[in-house]
């Protein structure tokens, strides 16, 4: 991938000091390569098993894997009880920051233990038994984590639904999972305002529902309609419940949770994860990729628990490792743009993991904000969710990381459960824009339509891209789509069915050093005159221009070239009304940075980009605009009104 800092170094080895103390070593790769299953057995044994496993992997019914199948463990015991038993009860598990300033509390592992036991007893009293499903629809408050762990403790499957989703999306997820209980809050804070949340649950369960009880945490005190018999206050039933609860061990393949994610059709897919394999890989990756030192680190993953990142790297990874972490309820801009930096400063955050889109937002706000805070405690940074353009990567390292810290660019998916491709900090040389190579124990490759490896060569050219596939099963792999085994096979296992490979849905390429560059979802890879060009690559070139704050690129049908590249850009504040000259300059910039074939046919200056609530740009909708169609489903948009502004700008 090209970038504008041609004089900047191509790779960033970790400092000698970092490498000397790192959890990861080069030997880990060799160990895993020599005996992959033995390696995973060793990682699984970082956990505490009530019944030890004897078999590592059963792949005889592929693509339905069984990992550690004859073992039994309790996931919540591994995340909480065992740390207390080891004498670490006084360690802080969660430094919680509410959205309102000065609303904060710290919760030790001993306190978390009591809370989880009480909640488990309360859920049992509501009639829940192992195998039942519970929907959790809550803001980022400690009770949300307690609720997830209480379910795990009981072998009840949680289905966390992001609290920004509307009632209809919540209902679809409740109904598909046939949830018996919904756990929610009366309201939530949105930029200083208390707004109702339970009201959406009331709407979702008003007709034809499997839901028997709605368990409600009082968060805001906002007035809340109540249905006697069905609705239950958390403080009534949890606070009074017994703090004694003996965890029962469940089979390794007992399902732990469902998490709904959008697919190519309108109906969300309930991704199924199970216990032993999932926790093994969440815990292992958290230990090595984040180099966690539980005694000294203060770790902060900014993801919401509504997404897989919040499951694996807020709840199960860090807690299984006995880490101390920050949990923040609000947005980065409340009450002002200093909030994240203040939190880093207040708790002395050492490891910070976020999304590239937020890094670019910080860039747009300008480095003065970051520079007015002491960020010197940070020693490791991470990103997830989308490709990070090298420009943003370098800014992040310079401004957050004092030009010293490694950055782990972690590639994975809801379906993979845990990180798959990422640098090992202290071992791998980081390369801006590349997730580098598969983690020890993981196998991935980039292939063409026929499954042949695509490597940079005179034949393919240096930028040849292909499909990213996972050619070996891994412990935290999804075990299916809830209630739809056929869709599971078709979605992930049909493209390379004869080889038995999982197709991730992403395009990728190798560079000359053998590093993997993930280029984005395959439907975001454009084909212009027979050349494959990634939207991410063009965006990176645009964002590399000094006057561009953000960019989104789509391929629109074109009768001459198959697809044509259409770009939507937000300019830096002082350039907000870029004229025809600026547009020509940007087109030329892309041609310069990548190739004339990548020159956008159109560049539109817009005030906003359409994003999902998790910060992903909705290119599908931009394609609709670019091709002059009616807009498709806009229900997952953060702000459905952005299109009026975008249309006006065209
Ligand atoms: C994209 C998030 C490039 C990718 C954990 C994947 C990435 C999708 C990266 C999954 C990365 C995630 N570099 N692209 N480091 N991480 N992606 O299910 O397209 O919300 O398929 O899981 O995000 O998104 P999901």
XYZ file of C-alpha atoms and ligand atoms in Angstrom:
675
model
C 0.000 0.000 0.000
C 1.282 3.414 -0.854
C 1.212 6.308 1.503
C 2.252 9.900 1.508
C 5.067 9.663 4.039
C 7.507 8.092 1.665
C 10.372 9.169 3.873
C 8.810 7.528 6.950
C 10.115 4.117 7.952
C 8.224 1.172 6.515
C 8.348 -0.910 9.665
C 8.543 -0.204 13.362
C 10.383 -2.750 15.488
C 9.605 -2.598 19.205
C 12.166 -1.018 21.479
C 14.699 -3.309 23.125
C 13.114 -2.521 26.487
C 9.659 -3.509 25.306
C 10.903 -6.703 23.703
C 12.787 -7.668 26.862
C 9.647 -7.617 28.981
C 7.127 -8.861 26.396
C 4.843 -11.812 27.108
C 5.253 -12.996 23.520
C 8.362 -14.501 21.984
C 9.358 -15.703 18.553
C 9.482 -19.211 20.032
C 5.690 -19.155 20.331
C 5.380 -19.279 16.537
C 7.776 -22.205 16.326
C 6.058 -24.064 19.126
C 2.642 -23.676 17.501
C 3.946 -24.656 14.084
C 5.603 -27.787 15.436
C 2.505 -29.071 17.251
C -0.581 -26.959 16.710
C -2.985 -28.985 18.802
C -0.440 -29.451 21.581
C 0.024 -25.683 21.541
C -3.718 -25.077 21.956
C -3.934 -27.668 24.725
C -1.282 -25.691 26.558
C -3.191 -22.438 26.075
C -6.409 -24.098 27.253
C -4.598 -25.144 30.399
C -4.024 -21.500 31.306
C -7.659 -21.846 32.393
C -9.017 -23.771 35.321
C -10.952 -26.919 34.298
C -13.155 -28.855 36.676
C -12.898 -31.870 34.393
C -9.660 -31.889 32.399
C -10.020 -32.564 28.665
C -8.243 -35.420 26.929
C -9.147 -34.594 23.337
C -8.134 -31.229 21.838
C -10.050 -31.048 18.546
C -12.800 -33.105 16.983
C -13.197 -31.950 13.381
C -14.962 -35.089 12.198
C -18.243 -33.247 11.664
C -16.715 -30.230 9.932
C -17.594 -27.402 9.736
C -19.033 -27.983 13.230
C -15.950 -28.083 15.438
C -15.619 -29.420 18.948
C -12.712 -28.194 21.051
C -11.656 -29.765 24.350
C -14.947 -31.653 24.090
C -14.682 -33.953 27.095
C -13.541 -31.177 29.431
C -15.798 -29.143 31.698
C -15.352 -25.700 33.217
C -17.275 -22.708 34.451
C -16.482 -19.550 32.477
C -17.489 -17.125 35.248
C -15.425 -19.056 37.788
C -12.446 -18.549 35.494
C -13.119 -14.821 35.173
C -13.834 -14.059 38.815
C -13.708 -16.708 41.557
C -10.292 -18.073 40.819
C -8.660 -14.655 41.173
C -10.298 -14.183 44.572
C -9.197 -17.681 45.600
C -5.658 -16.755 44.539
C -5.705 -13.877 47.043
C -6.305 -11.115 44.491
C -9.738 -10.073 45.766
C -8.573 -6.534 46.560
C -7.341 -5.900 43.012
C -9.545 -3.512 41.043
C -11.312 -5.305 38.220
C -13.161 -2.293 36.831
C -12.580 1.428 37.101
C -15.952 2.614 35.934
C -16.591 6.118 34.581
C -20.167 7.168 34.032
C -21.077 9.611 31.322
C -21.895 12.370 33.847
C -18.592 13.787 35.042
C -17.741 12.789 38.622
C -19.909 9.669 38.399
C -17.387 6.911 38.968
C -16.585 3.882 41.071
C -13.984 1.174 41.246
C -14.962 -2.450 41.736
C -12.566 -5.051 43.089
C -12.533 -8.701 42.090
C -13.990 -9.562 45.530
C -16.875 -7.148 44.939
C -17.399 -8.432 41.423
C -17.528 -11.958 42.829
C -20.294 -11.041 45.276
C -22.246 -9.136 42.620
C -22.083 -12.015 40.139
C -23.164 -14.563 42.776
C -26.126 -12.430 43.847
C -27.174 -11.869 40.233
C -26.866 -15.601 39.478
C -29.151 -16.391 42.428
C -31.639 -13.735 41.307
C -31.709 -15.058 37.721
C -32.288 -18.578 39.051
C -35.189 -17.271 41.122
C -36.673 -15.782 37.933
C -36.796 -19.312 36.557
C -33.734 -19.370 34.301
C -31.931 -22.657 33.743
C -28.860 -23.703 31.775
C -29.519 -23.463 28.047
C -32.104 -20.658 28.330
C -31.493 -17.333 26.535
C -31.397 -13.847 28.040
C -31.231 -10.608 26.075
C -29.065 -7.886 27.619
C -29.871 -4.381 26.423
C -27.857 -2.014 28.555
C -25.450 0.898 28.462
C -21.836 0.466 29.568
C -22.377 0.126 33.306
C -20.871 -2.464 35.663
C -24.220 -4.252 35.978
C -24.012 -5.115 32.279
C -20.769 -7.005 32.895
C -22.257 -8.591 36.015
C -25.305 -9.678 34.020
C -23.158 -11.340 31.338
C -21.056 -13.162 33.934
C -24.132 -14.250 35.913
C -25.549 -15.822 32.750
C -22.233 -17.513 32.037
C -22.137 -18.820 35.577
C -25.521 -20.490 35.085
C -24.889 -21.822 31.594
C -27.575 -19.412 30.368
C -26.802 -17.930 26.925
C -26.677 -14.155 26.778
C -27.488 -12.217 23.672
C -26.235 -8.686 24.154
C -28.038 -6.190 21.954
C -26.366 -2.806 21.513
C -28.370 -0.219 23.487
C -28.363 2.115 20.478
C -30.556 -0.265 18.487
C -34.217 0.573 18.086
C -37.102 -1.528 19.417
C -37.653 -3.327 16.107
C -34.047 -4.527 15.924
C -34.225 -5.603 19.565
C -37.452 -7.489 18.923
C -36.001 -9.379 15.959
C -33.112 -10.545 18.155
C -35.282 -11.437 21.151
C -37.656 -13.404 18.939
C -34.983 -15.283 17.025
C -33.310 -16.388 20.261
C -36.642 -16.962 22.060
C -35.292 -15.138 25.081
C -37.101 -15.629 28.389
C -35.713 -12.596 30.187
C -34.503 -9.165 29.078
C -32.103 -7.259 31.315
C -32.121 -3.505 30.733
C -32.016 -0.106 32.444
C -34.705 2.501 33.004
C -32.800 4.952 30.841
C -29.367 5.893 29.590
C -27.326 9.047 29.257
C -26.882 10.605 25.860
C -24.760 13.729 25.860
C -25.913 14.856 29.260
C -29.571 13.908 28.810
C -31.288 10.954 30.456
C -33.308 9.218 27.748
C -35.593 6.186 28.152
C -34.287 2.719 27.364
C -36.758 0.302 28.928
C -39.463 1.885 26.746
C -37.900 0.163 23.731
C -38.022 -3.162 25.572
C -41.697 -2.583 26.399
C -42.359 -2.043 22.723
C -40.292 -5.067 21.677
C -42.086 -7.452 24.041
C -45.582 -5.974 23.745
C -46.848 -8.626 21.311
C -46.174 -12.318 20.666
C -43.208 -12.701 22.927
C -41.323 -15.430 24.732
C -40.218 -12.932 27.378
C -41.473 -13.674 30.898
C -39.557 -11.059 32.865
C -37.852 -7.731 32.302
C -35.135 -7.080 34.872
C -34.409 -3.369 35.186
C -31.392 -1.580 36.635
C -32.188 1.932 37.817
C -29.581 4.021 36.071
C -31.050 7.459 35.458
C -34.172 7.643 37.650
C -36.178 8.633 34.576
C -39.889 7.913 34.870
C -40.588 4.374 33.708
C -43.829 2.574 32.869
C -44.182 -0.672 34.795
C -45.981 -3.965 34.248
C -46.529 -5.728 37.597
C -45.617 -9.385 37.576
C -43.432 -9.100 34.486
C -41.097 -6.238 35.400
C -38.626 -6.570 38.244
C -36.179 -4.026 39.654
C -32.581 -5.215 39.854
C -32.140 -3.556 43.259
C -35.147 -5.480 44.608
C -34.058 -8.947 43.553
C -30.274 -8.814 43.143
C -29.277 -6.707 46.134
C -31.272 -8.941 48.476
C -30.122 -12.237 46.964
C -27.642 -14.480 48.726
C -23.968 -13.785 47.948
C -23.251 -17.524 48.067
C -23.367 -19.422 44.834
C -21.530 -22.583 43.862
C -20.607 -22.578 40.189
C -21.480 -25.656 38.212
C -19.083 -26.860 35.529
C -20.409 -27.064 31.971
C -19.144 -29.047 29.071
C -16.564 -27.220 26.971
C -18.968 -27.139 24.026
C -21.865 -25.769 26.068
C -22.937 -22.552 24.286
C -21.797 -19.408 26.074
C -23.524 -16.696 24.071
C -25.233 -15.582 20.904
C -24.239 -12.360 19.241
C -26.226 -11.049 16.304
C -24.384 -9.536 13.397
C -25.617 -8.276 10.058
C -25.103 -10.334 6.949
C -25.754 -9.757 3.300
C -29.478 -10.303 3.754
C -31.742 -8.263 6.012
C -32.053 -10.914 8.702
C -29.341 -10.694 11.387
C -27.335 -13.842 12.088
C -27.107 -15.157 15.640
C -23.460 -16.164 15.869
C -23.017 -19.006 18.367
C -19.948 -19.210 20.605
C -19.241 -21.963 23.109
C -17.344 -22.096 26.387
C -13.931 -23.781 26.538
C -12.559 -22.950 23.096
C -13.855 -19.390 23.130
C -12.425 -18.606 26.548
C -9.119 -20.268 25.689
C -8.510 -18.037 22.691
C -9.987 -14.847 24.199
C -7.703 -15.294 27.195
C -4.618 -16.358 25.230
C -4.846 -13.475 22.749
C -5.513 -10.970 25.484
C -2.402 -12.131 27.318
C -0.042 -12.075 24.342
C -1.457 -9.479 21.954
C -2.010 -6.931 24.713
C 1.074 -8.028 26.632
C -1.009 -7.773 29.773
C 0.766 -7.563 33.132
C -2.222 -7.826 35.486
C -0.241 -6.568 38.487
C 0.680 -3.248 36.916
C -1.287 -2.533 33.754
C -4.413 -0.445 33.446
C -6.093 -1.612 30.299
C -8.801 0.178 28.338
C -10.720 -1.229 25.401
C -13.187 1.404 24.225
C -15.594 -1.022 22.515
C -19.197 -1.338 23.593
C -20.310 -4.678 25.049
C -22.877 -4.772 22.246
C -20.111 -5.861 19.855
C -17.800 -8.860 19.839
C -14.854 -6.675 20.825
C -16.702 -5.807 24.020
C -17.316 -9.499 24.703
C -13.789 -10.740 24.118
C -11.701 -7.738 25.147
C -13.829 -6.023 27.795
C -15.362 -9.034 29.519
C -13.897 -12.481 28.897
C -10.275 -11.801 27.884
C -9.280 -9.230 30.525
C -11.269 -10.748 33.382
C -9.993 -14.270 32.726
C -6.504 -12.791 33.035
C -7.243 -10.898 36.255
C -6.615 -7.526 34.605
C -7.553 -4.062 35.875
C -9.505 -2.143 33.277
C -11.422 1.024 32.557
C -15.086 0.863 31.558
C -16.553 4.112 30.207
C -20.241 4.744 29.677
C -20.262 7.750 27.365
C -19.019 9.109 24.077
C -15.550 10.584 23.447
C -16.957 14.070 22.925
C -18.884 14.397 26.180
C -18.746 16.890 27.830
C -15.944 17.915 25.489
C -13.236 16.458 23.296
C -10.899 15.984 26.234
C -12.824 13.114 27.811
C -10.784 10.112 26.644
C -7.529 11.887 27.358
C -8.690 12.808 30.843
C -9.620 9.205 31.531
C -6.233 7.974 30.345
C -4.612 10.511 32.623
C -6.832 9.831 35.657
C -6.272 6.080 35.753
C -2.816 5.991 34.229
C -4.020 3.818 31.345
C -1.143 1.759 29.947
C -2.879 -0.146 27.118
C -5.466 1.522 24.890
C -7.455 -0.371 22.247
C -9.847 1.430 19.927
C -11.192 1.736 16.380
C -9.407 3.483 13.495
C -12.435 5.671 12.960
C -11.945 7.146 16.426
C -8.262 7.716 15.744
C -9.236 9.680 12.647
C -11.765 11.654 14.687
C -9.029 12.572 17.158
C -6.875 13.629 14.199
C -9.667 15.831 12.943
C -9.967 17.479 16.353
C -6.280 18.283 16.227
C -3.356 17.191 18.328
C -3.482 20.163 20.688
C -6.206 18.390 22.627
C -4.125 15.268 23.138
C -0.999 17.301 23.779
C -2.605 19.080 26.711
C -2.702 15.781 28.653
C -0.149 13.487 30.191
C -0.358 10.313 28.128
C 3.052 9.053 29.174
C 1.661 5.961 30.905
C 0.618 4.470 27.555
C 2.943 1.665 26.505
C 0.856 -0.243 23.960
C -1.869 0.785 21.497
C -4.278 -1.272 19.449
C -6.870 -0.974 16.708
C -9.678 -3.179 15.438
C -12.665 -3.180 13.130
C -11.406 -1.819 9.842
C -8.166 -1.246 8.018
C -6.232 1.663 9.476
C -4.683 3.990 6.948
C -0.936 4.466 7.496
C -1.399 8.186 8.032
C -3.712 7.611 10.997
C -1.482 4.819 12.278
C 1.535 7.156 12.401
C -0.460 9.943 13.995
C -1.740 7.533 16.658
C 1.761 6.320 17.438
C 3.200 9.800 17.515
C 0.473 11.536 19.505
C -0.725 8.737 21.804
C 2.404 6.654 21.835
C 5.169 9.295 22.037
C 6.623 7.741 18.883
C 7.584 4.660 20.866
C 4.749 2.271 21.524
C 3.945 -0.728 19.396
C 0.506 -0.678 17.757
C -1.315 -3.968 17.395
C -3.616 -3.844 14.374
C -5.830 -6.826 15.153
C -7.844 -8.477 12.411
C -10.751 -10.664 13.452
C -14.540 -10.918 13.292
C -17.631 -11.639 15.347
C -17.387 -15.093 13.817
C -13.767 -15.722 14.780
C -14.468 -14.813 18.421
C -10.954 -13.559 19.109
C -7.986 -11.970 17.356
C -6.544 -13.969 14.455
C -4.065 -11.803 12.571
C -2.053 -9.276 14.538
C 1.476 -8.343 15.448
C 2.790 -9.829 18.688
C 4.116 -6.732 20.421
C 7.797 -6.955 21.160
C 8.215 -9.683 18.565
C 6.673 -8.629 15.260
C 7.846 -5.490 13.492
C 4.743 -3.334 13.168
C 3.890 -2.011 9.729
C 1.380 0.849 9.412
C -1.747 -0.427 7.707
C -0.960 -4.132 7.940
C -2.238 -6.597 10.539
C 1.000 -8.471 9.675
C 0.708 -12.242 10.205
C -1.507 -14.893 11.785
C -1.018 -15.320 15.522
C 0.724 -18.473 16.753
C -1.738 -21.346 16.433
C -3.716 -19.633 13.644
C -3.486 -20.373 9.970
C -4.661 -18.002 7.237
C -3.902 -17.501 3.595
C -4.744 -15.206 0.710
C -6.003 -17.086 -2.338
C -7.615 -16.613 -5.738
C -10.981 -18.016 -6.879
C -9.485 -21.465 -7.240
C -7.806 -21.501 -3.860
C -4.317 -20.856 -5.217
C -2.063 -18.781 -3.022
C -1.686 -15.239 -4.317
C 1.710 -13.815 -3.703
C 3.364 -10.679 -4.977
C 5.035 -11.682 -8.213
C 5.661 -10.360 -11.701
C 2.635 -12.396 -12.792
C 0.196 -10.926 -10.266
C 1.854 -7.566 -9.708
C 2.724 -6.082 -6.363
C -0.841 -5.157 -5.452
C -2.638 -8.369 -6.393
C -5.373 -9.134 -3.944
C -7.470 -12.163 -3.213
C -9.685 -13.787 -0.614
C -8.663 -14.100 3.003
C -9.374 -17.652 4.180
C -8.774 -19.544 7.404
C -7.604 -22.983 6.421
C -7.462 -24.592 9.868
C -10.094 -24.620 12.622
C -9.363 -22.468 15.694
C -10.698 -22.743 19.258
C -12.901 -19.612 19.343
C -14.474 -20.202 15.933
C -18.225 -19.783 15.673
C -20.064 -23.058 16.056
C -22.936 -22.016 13.863
C -25.744 -19.573 13.216
C -28.491 -19.953 15.804
C -31.202 -22.175 14.396
C -29.837 -22.091 10.845
C -27.120 -24.664 10.081
C -27.798 -24.332 6.366
C -27.066 -20.621 6.345
C -23.907 -21.320 8.364
C -22.576 -23.689 5.724
C -23.581 -21.462 2.835
C -22.259 -18.212 4.259
C -18.843 -19.317 5.391
C -18.021 -22.747 4.003
C -19.424 -22.929 0.476
C -16.943 -20.843 -1.503
C -14.049 -23.196 -0.797
C -16.167 -26.216 0.126
C -13.884 -28.735 -1.553
C -10.956 -27.562 0.564
C -12.865 -27.169 3.821
C -11.763 -23.558 4.293
C -13.581 -20.788 6.082
C -14.091 -17.750 3.879
C -13.940 -14.631 5.976
C -15.627 -12.306 3.462
C -12.581 -10.051 3.321
C -10.169 -9.260 0.561
C -6.467 -9.171 1.387
C -3.027 -9.171 -0.122
C 0.510 -10.031 0.831
C 3.303 -7.522 0.619
C 6.826 -8.369 -0.404
C 7.718 -9.143 3.224
C 4.896 -11.680 3.504
C 2.721 -9.469 5.709
C -1.026 -9.618 5.215
C -2.910 -6.420 4.382
C -6.624 -6.777 4.953
C -8.384 -4.686 2.337
C -11.919 -4.772 3.667
C -15.049 -6.725 2.915
C -14.980 -8.306 -0.451
C -17.947 -6.275 -1.584
C -15.850 -3.214 -0.825
C -13.244 -4.303 -3.296
C -13.874 -2.603 -6.600
C -13.177 -3.910 -10.012
C -12.234 -1.156 -12.412
C -11.403 -2.244 -15.931
C -10.482 -5.672 -14.611
C -8.224 -4.269 -11.913
C -9.053 -5.013 -8.341
C -8.760 -1.902 -6.210
C -9.715 -1.707 -2.580
C -11.883 1.098 -1.325
C -9.565 1.205 1.696
C -6.548 1.865 -0.485
C -8.173 4.799 -2.259
C -9.460 6.141 1.053
C -6.010 5.952 2.509
C -4.624 7.967 -0.374
C -7.338 10.592 0.022
C -6.936 10.836 3.767
C -3.215 11.187 3.167
C -3.930 14.556 1.588
C -3.382 17.346 4.077
C -6.820 18.866 3.568
C -8.901 15.705 3.904
C -10.324 14.673 7.274
C -12.269 11.558 6.255
C -13.054 9.689 3.089
C -15.339 6.905 1.941
C -15.056 5.304 -1.453
C -17.441 3.057 -3.330
C -17.461 1.310 -6.658
C -20.478 2.351 -8.735
C -21.544 0.509 -11.865
C -20.069 2.040 -14.958
C -20.765 0.974 -18.489
C -17.200 1.542 -19.629
C -15.072 0.292 -16.815
C -17.326 -2.163 -14.939
C -17.104 -0.134 -11.826
C -16.069 3.460 -11.352
C -14.618 4.896 -8.211
C -16.774 7.438 -6.435
C -15.336 9.204 -3.406
C -17.053 11.118 -0.643
C -14.752 13.283 1.434
C -14.970 15.494 4.467
C -12.432 18.291 4.311
C -10.564 19.726 7.285
C -12.561 22.460 8.977
C -10.635 25.350 7.381
C -11.223 23.903 3.889
C -14.866 23.043 4.288
C -16.008 24.319 0.885
C -13.410 22.811 -1.458
C -14.109 23.937 -5.019
C -13.480 22.360 -8.406
C -9.759 22.893 -8.098
C -9.563 20.966 -4.863
C -11.529 18.100 -6.384
C -9.120 17.900 -9.318
C -6.231 17.944 -6.903
C -7.673 15.045 -4.919
C -8.273 12.957 -8.029
C -4.718 13.603 -9.106
C -3.443 12.725 -5.657
C -4.998 9.268 -5.836
C -3.601 8.731 -9.297
C -0.207 9.698 -7.951
C -0.400 7.600 -4.827
C -1.781 4.371 -6.272
C -2.099 4.414 -10.013
C -4.027 6.284 -12.696
C -6.480 3.383 -12.770
C -7.446 4.265 -9.215
C -8.258 7.893 -10.038
C -11.793 8.507 -8.741
C -14.285 9.311 -11.404
C -16.101 11.614 -8.991
C -15.155 13.247 -5.716
C -17.916 14.758 -3.636
C -17.266 17.038 -0.697
C -19.814 16.219 2.003
C -20.395 17.403 5.576
C -20.856 13.904 7.106
C -20.494 10.226 6.215
C -23.176 7.629 6.936
C -21.961 5.416 9.764
C -23.341 2.559 11.779
C -23.484 2.946 15.515
C -20.255 0.984 15.756
C -18.541 3.521 13.520
C -18.368 1.593 10.258
C -19.017 3.549 7.123
C -22.063 2.181 5.314
C -20.680 1.944 1.821
C -23.716 0.022 0.634
C -25.798 3.169 1.113
C -23.206 5.386 -0.498
C -23.302 3.030 -3.457
C -27.041 3.548 -3.617
C -26.478 7.299 -3.727
C -23.675 7.022 -6.270
C -25.824 4.878 -8.523
C -28.885 7.082 -8.067
C -31.003 4.370 -6.430
C -33.511 4.509 -3.643
C -31.709 3.982 -0.369
C -31.673 0.451 1.018
C -32.231 -0.372 4.670
C -31.054 2.579 6.784
C -32.137 1.214 10.168
C -28.609 0.662 11.465
C -27.461 4.190 10.627
C -26.382 6.332 13.541
C -27.942 9.394 11.939
C -30.421 8.658 9.132
C -30.603 12.333 8.174
C -27.020 12.497 6.848
C -28.252 11.659 3.379
C -30.104 14.883 2.962
C -26.807 16.692 3.380
C -24.958 14.244 1.127
C -27.554 14.495 -1.625
C -27.469 18.275 -1.380
C -23.701 18.186 -1.834
C -23.845 16.091 -4.980
C -13.118 -5.745 9.474
C -14.824 -6.840 14.678
C -8.962 -4.591 8.625
C -13.105 -6.898 8.500
C -13.761 -7.522 15.545
C -13.881 -7.965 9.236
C -10.702 -5.338 9.924
C -14.923 -7.161 9.941
C -9.852 -5.399 11.043
C -15.454 -7.838 11.173
C -8.492 -5.000 10.873
C -11.831 -6.075 11.598
N -8.096 -4.607 9.651
N -10.247 -4.933 8.725
N -7.625 -4.987 11.879
N -10.591 -5.862 12.069
N -11.914 -5.750 10.310
O -17.604 -8.751 13.041
O -13.766 -6.513 7.324
O -17.658 -6.307 13.781
O -14.452 -8.925 8.359
O -15.696 -7.794 14.211
O -14.264 -5.934 10.285
O -16.280 -6.969 11.902
P -16.899 -7.449 13.261
